Amino acid sequence: MKILFVAAFLSVIVYNLGAGLYYMLVDKGASKRTVNALTRRIGFSIALIALVVVGIATGVVQPHGVGI
């Protein structure tokens, strides 16, 4: 369930990144849709990082060393 939750967040982040690219190419700077899409992407990224930190702090997510 944790992996699906993180994957869903990542898919929303990638979608907003693609939407920002699309709006940048289509609108040619005429609207704020690009800025709004990229702002949402940053917000979702910060929320995902915060949730991972909270998950580690509460013991829901068990961190492990890479290559140890």
The first five atom37 places (N, CA, C, CB, O) and aatype in JSON, in Angstrom:
{
  "aatype": [12, 11, 9, 10, 13, 19, 0, 0, 13, 10, 15, 19, 9, 19, 18, 2, 10, 7, 0, 7, 10, 18, 18, 12, 10, 19, 3, 11, 7, 0, 15, 11, 1, 16, 19, 2, 0, 10, 16, 1, 1, 9, 7, 13, 15, 9, 0, 10, 9, 0, 10, 19, 19, 19, 7, 9, 0, 16, 7, 19, 19, 5, 14, 8, 7, 19, 7, 9],
  "atom_mask": [
    [1, 1, 1, 1, 1],
    [1, 1, 1, 1, 1],
    [1, 1, 1, 1, 1],
    [1, 1, 1, 1, 1],
    [1, 1, 1, 1, 1],
    [1, 1, 1, 1, 1],
    [1, 1, 1, 1, 1],
    [1, 1, 1, 1, 1],
    [1, 1, 1, 1, 1],
    [1, 1, 1, 1, 1],
    [1, 1, 1, 1, 1],
    [1, 1, 1, 1, 1],
    [1, 1, 1, 1, 1],
    [1, 1, 1, 1, 1],
    [1, 1, 1, 1, 1],
    [1, 1, 1, 1, 1],
    [1, 1, 1, 1, 1],
    [1, 1, 1, 0, 1],
    [1, 1, 1, 1, 1],
    [1, 1, 1, 0, 1],
    [1, 1, 1, 1, 1],
    [1, 1, 1, 1, 1],
    [1, 1, 1, 1, 1],
    [1, 1, 1, 1, 1],
    [1, 1, 1, 1, 1],
    [1, 1, 1, 1, 1],
    [1, 1, 1, 1, 1],
    [1, 1, 1, 1, 1],
    [1, 1, 1, 0, 1],
    [1, 1, 1, 1, 1],
    [1, 1, 1, 1, 1],
    [1, 1, 1, 1, 1],
    [1, 1, 1, 1, 1],
    [1, 1, 1, 1, 1],
    [1, 1, 1, 1, 1],
    [1, 1, 1, 1, 1],
    [1, 1, 1, 1, 1],
    [1, 1, 1, 1, 1],
    [1, 1, 1, 1, 1],
    [1, 1, 1, 1, 1],
    [1, 1, 1, 1, 1],
    [1, 1, 1, 1, 1],
    [1, 1, 1, 0, 1],
    [1, 1, 1, 1, 1],
    [1, 1, 1, 1, 1],
    [1, 1, 1, 1, 1],
    [1, 1, 1, 1, 1],
    [1, 1, 1, 1, 1],
    [1, 1, 1, 1, 1],
    [1, 1, 1, 1, 1],
    [1, 1, 1, 1, 1],
    [1, 1, 1, 1, 1],
    [1, 1, 1, 1, 1],
    [1, 1, 1, 1, 1],
    [1, 1, 1, 0, 1],
    [1, 1, 1, 1, 1],
    [1, 1, 1, 1, 1],
    [1, 1, 1, 1, 1],
    [1, 1, 1, 0, 1],
    [1, 1, 1, 1, 1],
    [1, 1, 1, 1, 1],
    [1, 1, 1, 1, 1],
    [1, 1, 1, 1, 1],
    [1, 1, 1, 1, 1],
    [1, 1, 1, 0, 1],
    [1, 1, 1, 1, 1],
    [1, 1, 1, 0, 1],
    [1, 1, 1, 1, 1]
  ],
  "atom_positions": [
    [[0.83, -1.19, 0.0], [0.0, 0.0, 0.0], [0.87, 1.26, 0.0], [-0.94, 0.0, 1.21], [0.55, 2.25, -0.66]],
    [[1.98, 1.2, 0.74], [2.88, 2.36, 0.78], [3.47, 2.65, -0.59], [4.0, 2.13, 1.8], [3.61, 3.8, -0.99]],
    [[3.82, 1.58, -1.3], [4.43, 1.75, -2.61], [3.43, 2.34, -3.59], [4.97, 0.41, -3.14], [3.78, 3.18, -4.42]],
    [[2.18, 1.9, -3.52], [1.15, 2.46, -4.39], [0.9, 3.93, -4.1], [-0.15, 1.68, -4.24], [0.67, 4.72, -5.01]],
    [[0.95, 4.29, -2.83], [0.74, 5.69, -2.44], [1.85, 6.57, -3.0], [0.69, 5.81, -0.9], [1.58, 7.64, -3.55]],
    [[3.09, 6.13, -2.87], [4.22, 6.89, -3.4], [4.17, 6.93, -4.93], [5.56, 6.27, -2.93], [4.45, 7.96, -5.53]],
    [[3.81, 5.81, -5.56], [3.7, 5.77, -7.02], [2.61, 6.71, -7.52], [3.42, 4.34, -7.5], [2.76, 7.35, -8.55]],
    [[1.5, 6.8, -6.78], [0.44, 7.73, -7.16], [0.92, 9.17, -7.07], [-0.8, 7.52, -6.27], [0.65, 9.97, -7.96]],
    [[1.64, 9.49, -6.0], [2.18, 10.84, -5.86], [3.14, 11.15, -7.01], [2.9, 11.0, -4.51], [3.09, 12.23, -7.59]],
    [[4.02, 10.19, -7.33], [4.98, 10.41, -8.41], [4.29, 10.59, -9.75], [5.96, 9.26, -8.48], [4.73, 11.39, -10.58]],
    [[3.22, 9.85, -9.99], [2.5, 10.0, -11.25], [1.82, 11.37, -11.34], [1.46, 8.89, -11.42], [1.78, 11.96, -12.42]],
    [[1.3, 11.87, -10.23], [0.71, 13.22, -10.23], [1.79, 14.27, -10.47], [-0.03, 13.5, -8.89], [1.56, 15.25, -11.17]],
    [[2.96, 14.06, -9.89], [4.07, 15.01, -10.08], [4.5, 15.03, -11.55], [5.26, 14.64, -9.18], [4.7, 16.1, -12.12]],
    [[4.64, 13.86, -12.15], [5.04, 13.79, -13.56], [3.95, 14.37, -14.46], [5.35, 12.33, -13.97], [4.25, 15.03, -15.45]],
    [[2.68, 14.13, -14.12], [1.58, 14.69, -14.9], [1.63, 16.22, -14.87], [0.22, 14.2, -14.36], [1.48, 16.86, -15.92]],
    [[1.84, 16.81, -13.7], [1.91, 18.27, -13.61], [3.13, 18.82, -14.34], [1.94, 18.7, -12.15], [3.07, 19.92, -14.89]],
    [[4.22, 18.08, -14.35], [5.39, 18.5, -15.11], [5.07, 18.51, -16.61], [6.58, 17.57, -14.82], [5.42, 19.45, -17.33]],
    [[4.4, 17.46, -17.08], [4.0, 17.41, -18.48], [2.99, 18.48, -18.84], [0.0, 0.0, 0.0], [3.04, 19.06, -19.92]],
    [[2.06, 18.74, -17.93], [1.07, 19.8, -18.17], [1.76, 21.15, -18.27], [0.02, 19.83, -17.05], [1.39, 21.97, -19.11]],
    [[2.75, 21.38, -17.42], [3.5, 22.64, -17.5], [4.21, 22.79, -18.83], [0.0, 0.0, 0.0], [4.21, 23.88, -19.42]],
    [[4.81, 21.71, -19.33], [5.47, 21.74, -20.64], [4.46, 22.0, -21.74], [6.2, 20.42, -20.9], [4.71, 22.82, -22.63]],
    [[3.33, 21.33, -21.68], [2.3, 21.51, -22.7], [1.79, 22.95, -22.71], [1.14, 20.54, -22.46], [1.68, 23.57, -23.77]],
    [[1.48, 23.49, -21.53], [0.97, 24.86, -21.46], [2.02, 25.86, -21.91], [0.53, 25.19, -20.03], [1.69, 26.89, -22.51]],
    [[3.29, 25.58, -21.64], [4.35, 26.47, -22.07], [4.44, 26.51, -23.59], [5.7, 26.04, -21.47], [4.66, 27.57, -24.18]],
    [[4.26, 25.36, -24.23], [4.34, 25.32, -25.69], [3.1, 25.88, -26.36], [4.57, 23.9, -26.15], [3.19, 26.52, -27.41]],
    [[1.93, 25.65, -25.77], [0.68, 26.07, -26.39], [0.38, 27.54, -26.15], [-0.47, 25.22, -25.88], [0.02, 28.27, -27.08]],
    [[0.52, 27.99, -24.9], [0.13, 29.36, -24.54], [1.15, 30.41, -24.96], [-0.11, 29.45, -23.07], [0.79, 31.57, -25.16]],
    [[2.39, 30.03, -25.09], [3.48, 30.93, -25.45], [3.56, 32.13, -24.51], [3.31, 31.4, -26.89], [3.81, 33.25, -24.95]],
    [[3.35, 31.9, -23.22], [3.49, 32.95, -22.23], [2.28, 33.84, -22.06], [0.0, 0.0, 0.0], [2.36, 34.85, -21.36]],
    [[1.16, 33.5, -22.68], [-0.02, 34.36, -22.62], [-0.85, 34.15, -21.35], [-0.89, 34.11, -23.83], [-1.66, 35.01, -21.01]],
    [[-0.65, 33.04, -20.66], [-1.43, 32.8, -19.44], [-0.53, 32.29, -18.33], [-2.58, 31.79, -19.71], [0.67, 32.06, -18.53]],
    [[-1.11, 32.11, -17.15], [-0.35, 31.64, -15.99], [-0.53, 30.15, -15.76], [-0.78, 32.41, -14.75], [-0.2, 29.65, -14.69]],
    [[-1.04, 29.42, -16.75], [-1.27, 27.99, -16.55], [0.03, 27.23, -16.34], [-2.02, 27.41, -17.74], [0.06, 26.26, -15.58]],
    [[1.1, 27.64, -17.01], [2.39, 26.98, -16.83], [2.88, 27.15, -15.4], [3.42, 27.54, -17.82], [3.32, 26.19, -14.76]],
    [[2.81, 28.37, -14.91], [3.25, 28.65, -13.54], [2.42, 27.87, -12.53], [3.18, 30.16, -13.24], [2.95, 27.32, -11.57]],
    [[1.11, 27.82, -12.75], [0.23, 27.09, -11.83], [0.55, 25.59, -11.82], [-1.23, 27.32, -12.21], [0.57, 24.97, -10.76]],
    [[0.79, 25.01, -12.99], [1.1, 23.58, -13.07], [2.43, 23.27, -12.37], [1.16, 23.11, -14.53], [2.54, 22.28, -11.66]],
    [[3.43, 24.12, -12.58], [4.72, 23.87, -11.96], [4.68, 24.13, -10.46], [5.8, 24.73, -12.61], [5.39, 23.48, -9.69]],
    [[3.85, 25.09, -10.03], [3.67, 25.33, -8.6], [3.01, 24.13, -7.93], [2.82, 26.59, -8.36], [3.42, 23.73, -6.84]],
    [[2.01, 23.55, -8.58], [1.39, 22.33, -8.04], [2.39, 21.2, -7.96], [0.19, 21.91, -8.89], [2.39, 20.43, -7.0]],
    [[3.26, 21.08, -8.96], [4.28, 20.02, -8.96], [5.21, 20.18, -7.78], [5.08, 20.04, -10.28], [5.54, 19.2, -7.11]],
    [[5.64, 21.4, -7.51], [6.52, 21.65, -6.37], [5.8, 21.34, -5.07], [7.03, 23.11, -6.38], [6.38, 20.76, -4.15]],
    [[4.53, 21.72, -4.99], [3.75, 21.44, -3.78], [3.6, 19.95, -3.53], [0.0, 0.0, 0.0], [3.76, 19.49, -2.4]],
    [[3.3, 19.19, -4.58], [3.19, 17.74, -4.43], [4.53, 17.1, -4.06], [2.65, 17.11, -5.72], [4.57, 16.15, -3.29]],
    [[5.62, 17.62, -4.61], [6.95, 17.09, -4.28], [7.28, 17.33, -2.81], [8.03, 17.72, -5.18], [7.78, 16.44, -2.13]],
    [[7.0, 18.53, -2.33], [7.25, 18.84, -0.92], [6.37, 17.99, -0.02], [7.01, 20.34, -0.64], [6.82, 17.5, 1.01]],
    [[5.11, 17.8, -0.41], [4.19, 16.98, 0.38], [4.68, 15.53, 0.43], [2.76, 17.04, -0.19], [4.6, 14.89, 1.49]],
    [[5.17, 15.0, -0.67], [5.67, 13.63, -0.7], [6.89, 13.48, 0.21], [6.03, 13.21, -2.13], [6.99, 12.51, 0.96]],
    [[7.81, 14.43, 0.15], [8.99, 14.37, 1.01], [8.58, 14.45, 2.47], [9.97, 15.52, 0.67], [9.11, 13.72, 3.31]],
    [[7.63, 15.34, 2.79], [7.17, 15.48, 4.17], [6.5, 14.19, 4.65], [6.19, 16.66, 4.29], [6.7, 13.78, 5.79]],
    [[5.71, 13.57, 3.79], [5.06, 12.32, 4.19], [6.06, 11.2, 4.41], [4.04, 11.9, 3.14], [5.88, 10.38, 5.31]],
    [[7.1, 11.15, 3.61], [8.14, 10.13, 3.81], [8.86, 10.38, 5.13], [9.14, 10.12, 2.63], [9.15, 9.44, 5.87]],
    [[9.17, 11.63, 5.42], [9.84, 11.96, 6.69], [8.95, 11.6, 7.87], [10.2, 13.44, 6.74], [9.44, 11.03, 8.85]],
    [[7.66, 11.92, 7.79], [6.73, 11.57, 8.87], [6.61, 10.04, 8.98], [5.33, 12.2, 8.61], [6.55, 9.51, 10.09]],
    [[6.59, 9.36, 7.86], [6.52, 7.9, 7.88], [7.74, 7.27, 8.54], [0.0, 0.0, 0.0], [7.61, 6.3, 9.28]],
    [[8.9, 7.82, 8.28], [10.12, 7.32, 8.92], [10.09, 7.63, 10.41], [11.38, 7.94, 8.26], [10.46, 6.79, 11.23]],
    [[9.64, 8.84, 10.77], [9.61, 9.23, 12.18], [8.63, 8.39, 12.99], [9.25, 10.71, 12.31], [8.88, 8.1, 14.16]],
    [[7.51, 8.01, 12.39], [6.52, 7.22, 13.12], [6.77, 5.72, 13.03], [5.13, 7.54, 12.59], [6.11, 4.95, 13.72]],
    [[7.7, 5.3, 12.2], [8.02, 3.89, 12.09], [7.23, 3.14, 11.03], [0.0, 0.0, 0.0], [7.36, 1.93, 10.9]],
    [[6.4, 3.85, 10.28], [5.62, 3.2, 9.21], [6.55, 2.78, 8.08], [4.52, 4.14, 8.69], [6.37, 1.72, 7.48]],
    [[7.53, 3.62, 7.78], [8.51, 3.33, 6.72], [9.84, 3.02, 7.4], [8.65, 4.55, 5.72], [10.31, 3.78, 8.25]],
    [[10.44, 1.91, 7.03], [11.72, 1.52, 7.6], [12.84, 1.86, 6.62], [11.74, 0.0, 7.95], [12.95, 1.22, 5.57]],
    [[13.67, 2.84, 6.94], [14.79, 3.16, 6.04], [15.86, 2.08, 6.13], [15.39, 4.56, 6.38], [16.0, 1.4, 7.15]],
    [[16.6, 1.94, 5.06], [17.7, 0.96, 5.05], [18.87, 1.59, 4.31], [17.26, -0.39, 4.38], [18.7, 2.45, 3.45]],
    [[20.04, 1.14, 4.65], [21.24, 1.65, 4.0], [21.41, 1.04, 2.63], [0.0, 0.0, 0.0], [21.13, -0.14, 2.43]],
    [[21.85, 1.83, 1.71], [22.07, 1.34, 0.35], [23.51, 0.86, 0.25], [21.77, 2.46, -0.71], [24.45, 1.61, 0.54]],
    [[23.69, -0.37, -0.15], [25.01, -0.93, -0.34], [25.73, -1.31, 0.95], [0.0, 0.0, 0.0], [26.95, -1.5, 0.93]],
    [[25.03, -1.42, 2.04], [25.68, -1.78, 3.3], [25.45, -3.26, 3.59], [25.14, -0.91, 4.48], [25.92, -3.77, 4.61]]
  ]
}
